Short mmCIF file of C-alpha atoms in Angstrom, two decimals:
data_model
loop_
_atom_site.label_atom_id
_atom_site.label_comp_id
_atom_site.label_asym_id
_atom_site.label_seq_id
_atom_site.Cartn_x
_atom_site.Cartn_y
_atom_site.Cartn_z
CA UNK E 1 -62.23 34.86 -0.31
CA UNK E 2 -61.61 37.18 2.80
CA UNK E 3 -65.25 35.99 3.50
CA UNK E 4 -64.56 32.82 4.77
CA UNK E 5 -60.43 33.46 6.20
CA UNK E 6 -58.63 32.79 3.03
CA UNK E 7 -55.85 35.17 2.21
CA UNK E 8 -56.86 34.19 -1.59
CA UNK E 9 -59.31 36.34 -3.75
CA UNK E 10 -60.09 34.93 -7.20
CA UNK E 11 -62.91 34.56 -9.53
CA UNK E 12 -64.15 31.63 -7.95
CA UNK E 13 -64.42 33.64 -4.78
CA UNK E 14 -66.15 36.02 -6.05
CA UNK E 15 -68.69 33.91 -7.76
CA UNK E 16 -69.45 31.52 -4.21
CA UNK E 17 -69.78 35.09 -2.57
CA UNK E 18 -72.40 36.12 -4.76
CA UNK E 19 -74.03 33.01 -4.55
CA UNK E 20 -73.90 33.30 -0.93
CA UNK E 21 -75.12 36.66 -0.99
CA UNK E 22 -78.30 35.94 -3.39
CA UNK E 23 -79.57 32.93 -0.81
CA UNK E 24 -78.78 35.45 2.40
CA UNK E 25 -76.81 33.00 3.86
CA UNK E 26 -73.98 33.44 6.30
CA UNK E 27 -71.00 32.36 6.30
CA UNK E 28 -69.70 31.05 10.11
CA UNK E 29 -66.27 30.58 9.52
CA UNK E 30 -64.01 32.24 11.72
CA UNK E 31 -59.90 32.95 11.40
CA UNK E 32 -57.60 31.99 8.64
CA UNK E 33 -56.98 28.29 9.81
CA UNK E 34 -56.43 26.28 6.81
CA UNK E 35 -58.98 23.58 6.46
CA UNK E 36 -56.90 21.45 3.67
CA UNK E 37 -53.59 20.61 4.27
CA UNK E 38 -51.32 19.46 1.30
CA UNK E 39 -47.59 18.89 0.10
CA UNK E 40 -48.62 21.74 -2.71
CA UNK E 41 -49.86 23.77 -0.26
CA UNK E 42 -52.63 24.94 2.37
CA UNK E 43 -56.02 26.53 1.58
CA UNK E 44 -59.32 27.57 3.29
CA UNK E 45 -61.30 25.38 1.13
CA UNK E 46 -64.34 24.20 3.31
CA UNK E 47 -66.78 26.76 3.90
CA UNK E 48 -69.61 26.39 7.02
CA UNK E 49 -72.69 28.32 5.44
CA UNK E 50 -75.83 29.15 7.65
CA UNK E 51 -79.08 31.11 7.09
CA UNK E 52 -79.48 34.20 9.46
CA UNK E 53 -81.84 32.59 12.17
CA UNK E 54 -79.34 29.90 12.61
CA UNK E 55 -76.20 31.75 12.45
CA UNK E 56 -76.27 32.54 16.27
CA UNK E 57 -76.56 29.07 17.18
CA UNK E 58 -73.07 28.02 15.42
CA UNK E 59 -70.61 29.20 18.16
CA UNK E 60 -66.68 28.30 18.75
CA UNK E 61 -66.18 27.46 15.04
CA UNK E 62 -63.04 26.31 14.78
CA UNK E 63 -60.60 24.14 12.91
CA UNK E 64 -59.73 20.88 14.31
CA UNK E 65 -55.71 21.07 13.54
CA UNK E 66 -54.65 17.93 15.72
CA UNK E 67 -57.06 15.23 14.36
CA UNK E 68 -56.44 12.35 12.07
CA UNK E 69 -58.75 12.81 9.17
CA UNK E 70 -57.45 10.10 6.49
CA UNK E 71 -57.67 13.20 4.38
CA UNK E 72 -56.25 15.75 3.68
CA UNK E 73 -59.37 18.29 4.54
CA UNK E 74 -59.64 18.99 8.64
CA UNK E 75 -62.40 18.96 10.75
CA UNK E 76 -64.38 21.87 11.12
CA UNK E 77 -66.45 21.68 15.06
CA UNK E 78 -68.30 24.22 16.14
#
């Protein structure tokens, strides 16, 4: 979903958004940095989910693109 940075918008989106939105939680990602990186392809797959009074305090979100992970998710520092 746009929601979290991915440039892909299917039913599975849509269904985490509404979940999302029935809890009032917030999402903190930020940009369209892909969080798993494989041969098939790269996705924003890792979401970084907040409620409102603690949304402020997650600040500089980003993905870590440069880091070894042994996987093939990234790290996600904020």
């Amino acid at each position: 979903s746009p929601l979290w940075g991915s440039a892909e918008y299917n039913w599975r989106g849509r269904l985490l958004e509404e979940w999302i939105n029935e809890r009032d939680l917030c999402v903190t990602n930020t940009g369209t940095n892909p969080t798993c990186v494989r041969p098939q392809g790269c996705s924003v797959v890792d979401i970084t989910l907040t409620t409102a009074s603690l949304a402020a305090r997650v600040s500089n979100w980003e993905v870590l693109e440069n880091v070894a992970t042994l996987s093939d998710h990234r790290y996600v520092h904020f």
